[in-house]
Structures are given as C-alpha cells and as structure tokens.
Amino acid sequence: MKKKIRISGVLFYIALAVFIINILGILGTVVLNSVGKEWYGGIFPKYFTLEWYSYMAKDHDLPQLLFVTFAVVISVTAIALLIGIPTAYGLARYDFKFKGLLLSMLLLPMLIPPMTYGIPLAAMLYKVGLATKISGVIIANLIPIVPFVILILTPFIEQIDPNIESAAKILGAGRFQTFLKILIPLSLPGIFTASILSIVRTIAMFELTFLVSGPKSQTIVVALYYDAYAAGVRPPQAIDALAVVYFLITMTCLVIALRFVSPTQMVFRLED
Amino acid sequence: MKEEKHIIFLFFLPSIIFLAVLFIYPFLYGFYLSFTNEEGEWTLENYLTFFKDPWEVRTIWTTFKIALPATLISILLAIPFSYYMRHGIKGERLISFFLILPVTLGTVLVAEGMLSYMGPAGWLNQFLKAIGIIKEPLRLTHNYTGVVLGLIIHNFPYALLMLLGYVSGIDPNLEKAAQILGADGWYIFRKVIFPLWVPGIAMAFSLNFVMAFSVYPTAVLLGQPSGPTRVMSISVFHWAMEKFNFNVGSAIAMVMGLIELIVILVVMSLRQRMFKGGSMVGKA
C-alpha cells in the first residue's frame, strides 16, 4: 500500500515537472528572444541587446497602447462593480420567484464563448457607431465581467451579519445610508478580490476586444495578436518584446491577485 | 425582512438592463441578421451560403476534429492529477501558480511562445535531438498538432483547477468510511469518489469543449488557418469582419452556438443517465 502511493506520487511529480518545464520553455524563449540577437539555433542567442524594445516602442506608440489598455481595464472593473454590487446584495439577501432564472441568465455570458456572441455584438456596436472606439471596447468587455463580479461578491456579502444592517436601521439610518456606510465598508475584501480578478481577466481578454476595437482602441493583447499574425512585417524579436511587456503586466497583476485568492477561484466553477 | 417588492427590484435593475441590452438584445439581433439580407428582407440565403459551400461546411468537421481530442486529453489528464491533489499536497501553491500561468496569460502569448519554443530550431526539438529520441526535428507548429497542443496547454490547467475545486469539495469522511470498511484505493475511486465527481467532470468537459470549439487565435497562429485548421471561428470572422457581411457571419455564429448547445445537452443527459442523484455532493 505504501509503495503504491509512492509510485503514483513519483509519476505525478514527473508529469507535472514536464508540464512546468514546457511552460517555462515557452515563456523563456519569448523573453530571451526579445533581448537576443543572431539566435539561429543553439541554446542561447549570440548577443544580448535591448534594441528590440525601442524598435517596438516606436513601431507601436507604446504609451498610447498602455493608456488604452489601462483605461479599458480600469473602466470595465469600475462599471462592473457599480452594476454588480447592488445585484450581489440583492442575491445575497432576498429570495424571490425569478432568482433561479436571473442567476442562470447571469451565468450564460460566462459560459458561452465570446467568439459565439461576439459577432452579433460587434454588428450591433457597428450599427450604433460605438465599434472601433474605446467606449465600445469597454462595453464589450463588460459582458463577461459583470456576471463574474456578481458571482464573486455574492458569497462575501452573504457572510455579513444581517443584524448589523438591522441595527443601523433601528438607529435611524436610511436604506441608502446603510448601504453606503455599513455594507460597502464591510464588503471591501470582496470588492477588492472581485476587482483584482476582473483586472486580470480583462487584460487577457482577447476575442471581444479583437472584434470591436479599431487601430486606436486596441489593448496590448490584440496588438500582440496582430503582430504575430503579420509575422513577416517586423522582426520576430520586436514581437517578442511586446509579448514581454504584456507578460510583465499580466504577471504583476497575477502575483498580486494570488496573494488574496486561491487559484481555483480564478477558473470558473458552477455550484449545482 | 418585510421589504416592498419594487424596492428589491431596484437592486437588480442595473444588471437586468445590462443583460437585456448587452446580451439578450445582441443575440436576438444576430438571430434576426442571420435570417435577413442586407435590405432587411427575410431569407434563408445566409444559411444556404454556408451549408451549400463544401469549403465552409468542412469547418464544422475541422473544428470537431480539433476540439474533441484536445478536450478529451485535457480532461483525462486532469482527472488523475486533481485526484492526487484532492487533500492538498506539498508545494501546492507553487504548482497552482504554474498551472494558472498559461490560463492567465491567455492564448495569444502562449501561441506566440510556442512558435519559437516548439519550432524546428526551438529548445524542445534541440533537446529531443540531443537526448537521441528524434533525428529530424518534429513539426509541431503551423499544423494540426500545433493547434491541439496549444489548446491542451491552455485547457489542461483550466480543467485541472476546475476538477480540483469539485473533488476537494467531496466530504473526506465518505472516503474514510469506505477505507475503514475495507475498500482499497481503486475501489474508493470507482465506487465512492467518481460517482460524486461526475457532475463536476461533466461540467468541466462541457466548458472545456465549448472553449476549444470556439478556438480562434490558437488556430490562426499555430495552425494553417487557410486550410487544415480553418475552424468555424475563422469562417465567422472572415465573413463578418473581413467581408463585412454580418448576415452570413451571424448565421455561422448561430450554427456554432447551436452545435455547442447540442454538445452540452448531450453531455448533461449522458451524465443524468449514468448517475442519477450524483449531484448530492458535499460542498466545500
């Protein structure tokens, strides 16, 4: 019995190591290539240089790219919270007839892949003239993020003792005052978790941004895709330089996020 | 609490408006577009354009051929891994970090990295050659294999973390009870854990399949988007965003959504037939 466990353990760690080594290899190649010169086979590049970064920054108008990315990410998170907090509160506190229906409607945008509903959405945004604008990109990205924020927030609010709210009411606070002065501060940990996770998700959201953005409203990940798609146009090292910028931003957010949440919280999980 | 109904409703109003305007309406609009021509007259032409052209219809088969193996491999790998991790293991935080990494970084960066890492002169081929497993470099990019590999690298960790969420939510006392009653490890897995786990596995399979079925950047960057890996998403994108024909584009998107829905329904009904009452799982 003891020996059997050991064998499965060894197998487990070996297989996991193979997976991790490949991931590191994929990322390592990108990073090394972005600072390397004359890398024709061989384990490492011949020379090291930072010239690809300046090439990429000039090629892409990097400040503009960063500005759009962060403007989109921050707006999406803020608006999603504004829409999501009241709903999460309602879901945590009340039972009503159509609760099941509302919940499943909220789950749908997270379950259906963006490539499926993105085309009609893009058609609609083109029709009302919001496509290719930053506002259009923000609107599109809200679709999977609002339900995501609600699902994260609801259990946090459920944990807050309803007696605290009752006490505030008895002491004469109005509904709105209770919400603002009692509920919001008490649910700050949940709001924080929801924000950081929605930031991580929005930075990496490719499909929706890709479908509705124009040249001036691209986020980094879309710019990276176009670079990789038109691979012959610029040196591959410059593409990898942009990839590294994207990688660093995402990694920073991920590392911050993982201080507060467990990785299983970051993938979708449906409670039956 | 004796709250008036219309005030409760106010809490939900923002998200109801959000859902109606940004999700339900576009869906209906896409449905409408798919059955009308550019003049707004009702027609079936958009669907016929897709189904009459063998080159377009083949994308359905191509997509299945990529999505099904990628999903099956991801799930079948993820089951033993998450089973092993169910009570927590050494170095779990670090392992989880590496698992969540490709999920968070997204398909574009992973595909871009794989192009050089798994390319003919990349580290992987150099390594395999050096230890003598292969003589000629393996062709792992710009073909079918590349797309399936790319999907697995992205979907395996996703499936693993999802399954881990479910399996670690199963009451450990059940396992202990079975052990005390003399069940061995394989028996416990087969008769205790697995039946309780099936709803989670079905859900993970459905989500993974749907993700794989709508694959886009991976199929373009790591595959041959004009041939063997021309998946449905590419066809949708081509019609809607390159030809700017949202009518045909929407029609193909509707077909794609319908196929995804059918697959989910099939998986769910299989699950129900296999294990009745399997959803009575202790939650974490």
mmCIF file of C-alpha atoms in Angstrom, chain A residues 63-161:
data_model
loop_
_atom_site.group_PDB
_atom_site.id
_atom_site.type_symbol
_atom_site.label_atom_id
_atom_site.label_comp_id
_atom_site.label_asym_id
_atom_site.label_seq_id
_atom_site.Cartn_x
_atom_site.Cartn_y
_atom_site.Cartn_z
ATOM 1 C CA PRO A 63 2.331 54.938 -24.424
ATOM 2 C CA GLN A 64 -0.934 55.009 -26.380
ATOM 3 C CA LEU A 65 -1.191 51.212 -26.213
ATOM 4 C CA LEU A 66 -0.612 51.199 -22.468
ATOM 5 C CA PHE A 67 -3.030 54.053 -21.964
ATOM 6 C CA VAL A 68 -5.827 52.283 -23.837
ATOM 7 C CA THR A 69 -5.156 49.012 -22.040
ATOM 8 C CA PHE A 70 -5.319 50.550 -18.591
ATOM 9 C CA ALA A 71 -8.227 52.845 -19.441
ATOM 10 C CA VAL A 72 -10.228 49.837 -20.603
ATOM 11 C CA VAL A 73 -9.239 47.631 -17.683
ATOM 12 C CA ILE A 74 -9.980 50.245 -15.025
ATOM 13 C CA SER A 75 -13.269 51.411 -16.570
ATOM 14 C CA VAL A 76 -14.516 47.865 -17.039
ATOM 15 C CA THR A 77 -13.717 46.988 -13.439
ATOM 16 C CA ALA A 78 -15.308 50.152 -12.035
ATOM 17 C CA ILE A 79 -18.503 49.902 -14.085
ATOM 18 C CA ALA A 80 -18.807 46.176 -13.420
ATOM 19 C CA LEU A 81 -18.614 46.892 -9.685
ATOM 20 C CA LEU A 82 -21.255 49.613 -9.919
ATOM 21 C CA ILE A 83 -23.658 47.271 -11.698
ATOM 22 C CA GLY A 84 -22.637 44.205 -9.741
ATOM 23 C CA ILE A 85 -22.676 45.338 -6.103
ATOM 24 C CA PRO A 86 -26.445 46.052 -5.838
ATOM 25 C CA THR A 87 -27.256 42.798 -7.614
ATOM 26 C CA ALA A 88 -24.878 40.789 -5.452
ATOM 27 C CA TYR A 89 -26.503 42.371 -2.406
ATOM 28 C CA GLY A 90 -29.968 41.506 -3.649
ATOM 29 C CA LEU A 91 -28.955 37.930 -4.427
ATOM 30 C CA ALA A 92 -27.341 37.512 -1.018
ATOM 31 C CA ARG A 93 -30.257 38.905 0.981
ATOM 32 C CA TYR A 94 -33.514 38.097 -0.762
ATOM 33 C CA ASP A 95 -35.304 35.092 -2.136
ATOM 34 C CA PHE A 96 -37.780 35.695 -4.880
ATOM 35 C CA LYS A 97 -39.601 33.941 -7.631
ATOM 36 C CA PHE A 98 -37.260 34.503 -10.543
ATOM 37 C CA LYS A 99 -33.983 34.172 -8.666
ATOM 38 C CA GLY A 100 -33.065 30.950 -10.432
ATOM 39 C CA LEU A 101 -33.821 32.466 -13.808
ATOM 40 C CA LEU A 102 -31.791 35.595 -13.087
ATOM 41 C CA LEU A 103 -28.848 33.511 -11.886
ATOM 42 C CA SER A 104 -28.809 31.332 -14.971
ATOM 43 C CA MET A 105 -29.114 34.392 -17.202
ATOM 44 C CA LEU A 106 -26.098 35.817 -15.418
ATOM 45 C CA LEU A 107 -24.143 32.615 -15.900
ATOM 46 C CA LEU A 108 -24.746 32.442 -19.631
ATOM 47 C CA PRO A 109 -22.322 35.214 -20.683
ATOM 48 C CA MET A 110 -19.604 33.409 -18.744
ATOM 49 C CA LEU A 111 -20.409 30.017 -20.252
ATOM 50 C CA ILE A 112 -20.880 30.990 -23.876
ATOM 51 C CA PRO A 113 -17.549 31.644 -25.581
ATOM 52 C CA PRO A 114 -17.023 35.235 -26.769
ATOM 53 C CA MET A 115 -16.428 34.111 -30.347
ATOM 54 C CA THR A 116 -20.052 32.915 -30.419
ATOM 55 C CA TYR A 117 -21.851 36.056 -29.252
ATOM 56 C CA GLY A 118 -19.108 38.494 -30.248
ATOM 57 C CA ILE A 119 -20.168 38.753 -33.900
ATOM 58 C CA PRO A 120 -23.778 39.883 -33.281
ATOM 59 C CA LEU A 121 -22.426 42.177 -30.581
ATOM 60 C CA ALA A 122 -19.901 43.689 -32.975
ATOM 61 C CA ALA A 123 -22.657 44.079 -35.580
ATOM 62 C CA MET A 124 -24.754 45.946 -33.034
ATOM 63 C CA LEU A 125 -21.877 48.163 -31.920
ATOM 64 C CA TYR A 126 -21.037 48.980 -35.530
ATOM 65 C CA LYS A 127 -24.648 49.918 -36.121
ATOM 66 C CA VAL A 128 -24.782 52.369 -33.208
ATOM 67 C CA GLY A 129 -21.328 53.726 -34.046
ATOM 68 C CA LEU A 130 -19.502 52.593 -30.919
ATOM 69 C CA ALA A 131 -17.289 49.977 -32.543
ATOM 70 C CA THR A 132 -13.593 50.864 -33.031
ATOM 71 C CA LYS A 133 -13.956 53.353 -30.144
ATOM 72 C CA ILE A 134 -12.605 52.818 -26.638
ATOM 73 C CA SER A 135 -16.147 53.070 -25.259
ATOM 74 C CA GLY A 136 -17.171 50.168 -27.493
ATOM 75 C CA VAL A 137 -14.279 48.076 -26.223
ATOM 76 C CA ILE A 138 -15.298 48.840 -22.627
ATOM 77 C CA ILE A 139 -18.924 47.899 -23.292
ATOM 78 C CA ALA A 140 -17.962 44.621 -24.943
ATOM 79 C CA ASN A 141 -15.641 43.642 -22.110
ATOM 80 C CA LEU A 142 -18.339 44.286 -19.517
ATOM 81 C CA ILE A 143 -20.367 41.328 -20.753
ATOM 82 C CA PRO A 144 -18.365 38.507 -19.170
ATOM 83 C CA ILE A 145 -17.024 40.650 -16.303
ATOM 84 C CA VAL A 146 -20.293 41.882 -14.720
ATOM 85 C CA PRO A 147 -21.586 38.334 -14.030
ATOM 86 C CA PHE A 148 -18.098 37.345 -12.868
ATOM 87 C CA VAL A 149 -18.041 40.204 -10.339
ATOM 88 C CA ILE A 150 -21.534 39.331 -9.093
ATOM 89 C CA LEU A 151 -20.630 35.674 -8.582
ATOM 90 C CA ILE A 152 -17.526 36.587 -6.599
ATOM 91 C CA LEU A 153 -19.238 39.245 -4.482
ATOM 92 C CA THR A 154 -22.402 37.364 -3.500
ATOM 93 C CA PRO A 155 -20.779 34.887 -1.059
ATOM 94 C CA PHE A 156 -18.806 37.737 0.534
ATOM 95 C CA ILE A 157 -21.997 39.688 1.214
ATOM 96 C CA GLU A 158 -23.789 36.563 2.446
ATOM 97 C CA GLN A 159 -21.190 36.324 5.184
ATOM 98 C CA ILE A 160 -22.003 39.769 6.565
ATOM 99 C CA ASP A 161 -24.342 39.518 9.549
#
